[in-house]
């Protein structure tokens, strides 16, 4: 038989775990990529595709402080996308679809947006969340 004090303590521990669970799960899916392994991303305007956990991801160093991470394939017919640093858009060389840095379609024929991932810079590394 469990006494009242132990039961209240158990509820407190359980509540604490449940309240921090979303943050714990988010951290579990985050991973760090050293900028030293991604030289093209060391300066604003740079872009490159990296394979992360078996998944190709297009990284775009938007500014000195911000970085974007998106699916690198066009949602129309799957061509490899290219970041255009002049227009700050992502171009598809196959049928000229254009996407913005949030992954939204600016110009078709693509009609579906690109999947965008949470990515941020933290010192000399990229912190990416695949969740
Ligand atoms: Fe990109 Fe057709 S594959 S527009």
Short mmCIF file of C-alpha atoms and ligand atoms in Angstrom, two decimals:
data_model
loop_
_atom_site.label_atom_id
_atom_site.label_comp_id
_atom_site.label_asym_id
_atom_site.label_seq_id
_atom_site.Cartn_x
_atom_site.Cartn_y
_atom_site.Cartn_z
CA UNK A 1 0.00 0.00 0.00
CA UNK A 2 1.36 3.40 -0.98
CA UNK A 3 0.99 6.21 1.53
CA UNK A 4 -0.37 9.64 0.67
CA UNK A 5 3.00 11.42 0.86
CA UNK A 6 4.64 8.95 -1.53
CA UNK A 7 1.72 9.20 -3.91
CA UNK A 8 1.95 13.03 -4.00
CA UNK A 9 5.72 12.81 -4.54
CA UNK A 10 5.14 10.35 -7.40
CA UNK A 11 2.59 12.72 -8.98
CA UNK A 12 5.06 15.60 -8.71
CA UNK A 13 7.79 13.62 -10.45
CA UNK A 14 5.39 12.45 -13.15
CA UNK A 15 4.14 15.99 -13.74
CA UNK A 16 7.73 17.25 -14.01
CA UNK A 17 8.57 14.63 -16.60
CA UNK A 18 5.44 15.35 -18.64
CA UNK A 19 6.03 19.10 -18.59
CA UNK A 20 9.60 18.80 -19.90
CA UNK A 21 8.91 16.01 -22.39
CA UNK A 22 8.38 18.20 -25.50
CA UNK A 23 11.67 20.04 -24.89
CA UNK A 24 13.49 16.74 -24.25
CA UNK A 25 12.14 15.25 -27.48
CA UNK A 26 13.09 18.34 -29.49
CA UNK A 27 16.64 18.19 -28.13
CA UNK A 28 16.87 14.50 -28.92
CA UNK A 29 16.18 15.18 -32.61
CA UNK A 30 18.62 18.10 -32.82
CA UNK A 31 22.12 17.63 -34.06
CA UNK A 32 25.12 19.86 -34.47
CA UNK A 33 27.17 20.20 -37.64
CA UNK A 34 30.54 21.96 -37.35
CA UNK A 35 30.90 24.82 -39.84
CA UNK A 36 34.45 23.55 -40.41
CA UNK A 37 32.83 20.64 -42.31
CA UNK A 38 30.76 23.04 -44.42
CA UNK A 39 33.19 25.67 -45.68
CA UNK A 40 30.68 27.11 -48.19
CA UNK A 41 28.43 28.04 -45.28
CA UNK A 42 31.02 30.03 -43.39
CA UNK A 43 30.00 33.28 -45.12
CA UNK A 44 26.61 34.86 -45.85
CA UNK A 45 25.33 33.93 -49.32
CA UNK A 46 26.89 30.49 -49.30
CA UNK A 47 24.93 27.32 -49.86
CA UNK A 48 25.54 23.61 -50.11
CA UNK A 49 23.81 20.26 -49.83
CA UNK A 50 24.88 18.09 -46.93
CA UNK A 51 23.90 14.54 -46.15
CA UNK A 52 22.55 14.45 -42.59
CA UNK A 53 21.43 11.17 -41.08
CA UNK A 54 21.08 9.72 -44.60
CA UNK A 55 19.00 12.68 -45.75
CA UNK A 56 20.10 15.34 -48.27
CA UNK A 57 19.49 18.86 -47.00
CA UNK A 58 20.08 22.18 -48.75
CA UNK A 59 21.66 24.67 -46.34
CA UNK A 60 21.66 28.36 -47.18
CA UNK A 61 23.64 30.84 -45.12
CA UNK A 62 21.19 33.71 -45.43
CA UNK A 63 23.06 36.25 -43.26
CA UNK A 64 25.94 36.19 -40.83
CA UNK A 65 23.44 35.22 -38.12
CA UNK A 66 20.90 33.06 -39.93
CA UNK A 67 20.87 29.82 -41.84
CA UNK A 68 18.11 27.93 -43.65
CA UNK A 69 17.67 24.20 -44.16
CA UNK A 70 15.33 22.84 -46.83
CA UNK A 71 14.69 19.79 -48.97
CA UNK A 72 17.02 20.09 -51.96
CA UNK A 73 14.68 18.58 -54.56
CA UNK A 74 11.96 20.37 -56.48
CA UNK A 75 8.43 19.34 -55.57
CA UNK A 76 7.43 19.34 -59.25
CA UNK A 77 9.48 16.46 -60.65
CA UNK A 78 12.39 16.15 -58.27
CA UNK A 79 15.19 18.10 -59.93
CA UNK A 80 18.07 19.32 -57.78
CA UNK A 81 17.49 22.92 -56.71
CA UNK A 82 20.02 25.73 -56.86
CA UNK A 83 20.25 28.71 -54.51
CA UNK A 84 20.45 32.02 -56.35
CA UNK A 85 22.33 34.39 -54.06
CA UNK A 86 21.47 37.40 -56.27
CA UNK A 87 17.69 37.00 -55.97
CA UNK A 88 17.78 35.15 -52.61
CA UNK A 89 15.49 32.56 -54.15
CA UNK A 90 15.84 28.87 -54.87
CA UNK A 91 15.63 28.02 -58.55
CA UNK A 92 14.78 24.80 -60.31
CA UNK A 93 16.82 24.47 -63.51
CA UNK A 94 14.43 21.92 -65.08
CA UNK A 95 11.16 23.83 -65.52
CA UNK A 96 12.01 27.13 -63.82
CA UNK A 97 10.01 26.86 -60.61
CA UNK A 98 11.17 29.30 -57.96
CA UNK A 99 10.92 28.97 -54.16
CA UNK A 100 11.51 31.49 -51.40
CA UNK A 101 13.77 30.90 -48.41
CA UNK A 102 10.86 29.61 -46.34
CA UNK A 103 10.27 26.95 -49.01
CA UNK A 104 7.15 28.60 -50.42
CA UNK A 105 6.41 28.45 -54.16
CA UNK A 106 7.05 31.82 -55.81
CA UNK A 107 6.62 30.55 -59.36
CA UNK A 108 5.36 27.23 -60.75
CA UNK A 109 4.89 24.75 -62.25
CA UNK A 110 5.70 23.38 -58.76
CA UNK A 111 2.64 23.76 -56.54
CA UNK A 112 3.85 22.24 -53.25
CA UNK A 113 6.23 24.03 -50.92
CA UNK A 114 9.60 22.64 -49.93
CA UNK A 115 9.95 21.05 -46.52
CA UNK A 116 11.85 23.43 -44.28
CA UNK A 117 13.74 22.37 -41.16
CA UNK A 118 14.61 24.36 -38.07
CA UNK A 119 18.23 25.39 -38.29
CA UNK A 120 20.23 27.98 -36.43
CA UNK A 121 23.80 29.02 -35.94
CA UNK A 122 25.39 28.48 -32.58
CA UNK A 123 28.95 29.73 -32.58
CA UNK A 124 30.94 27.65 -35.04
CA UNK A 125 28.25 25.06 -35.64
CA UNK A 126 24.84 24.60 -37.21
CA UNK A 127 22.13 23.21 -34.97
CA UNK A 128 19.57 21.35 -37.04
CA UNK A 129 16.29 19.86 -35.93
CA UNK A 130 14.94 17.12 -38.15
CA UNK A 131 11.70 16.88 -36.15
FE1 LIG B 1 11.37 21.67 -60.84
FE2 LIG B 1 9.87 20.82 -62.83
S1 LIG B 1 11.27 19.67 -61.65
S2 LIG B 1 9.99 22.80 -62.03
#
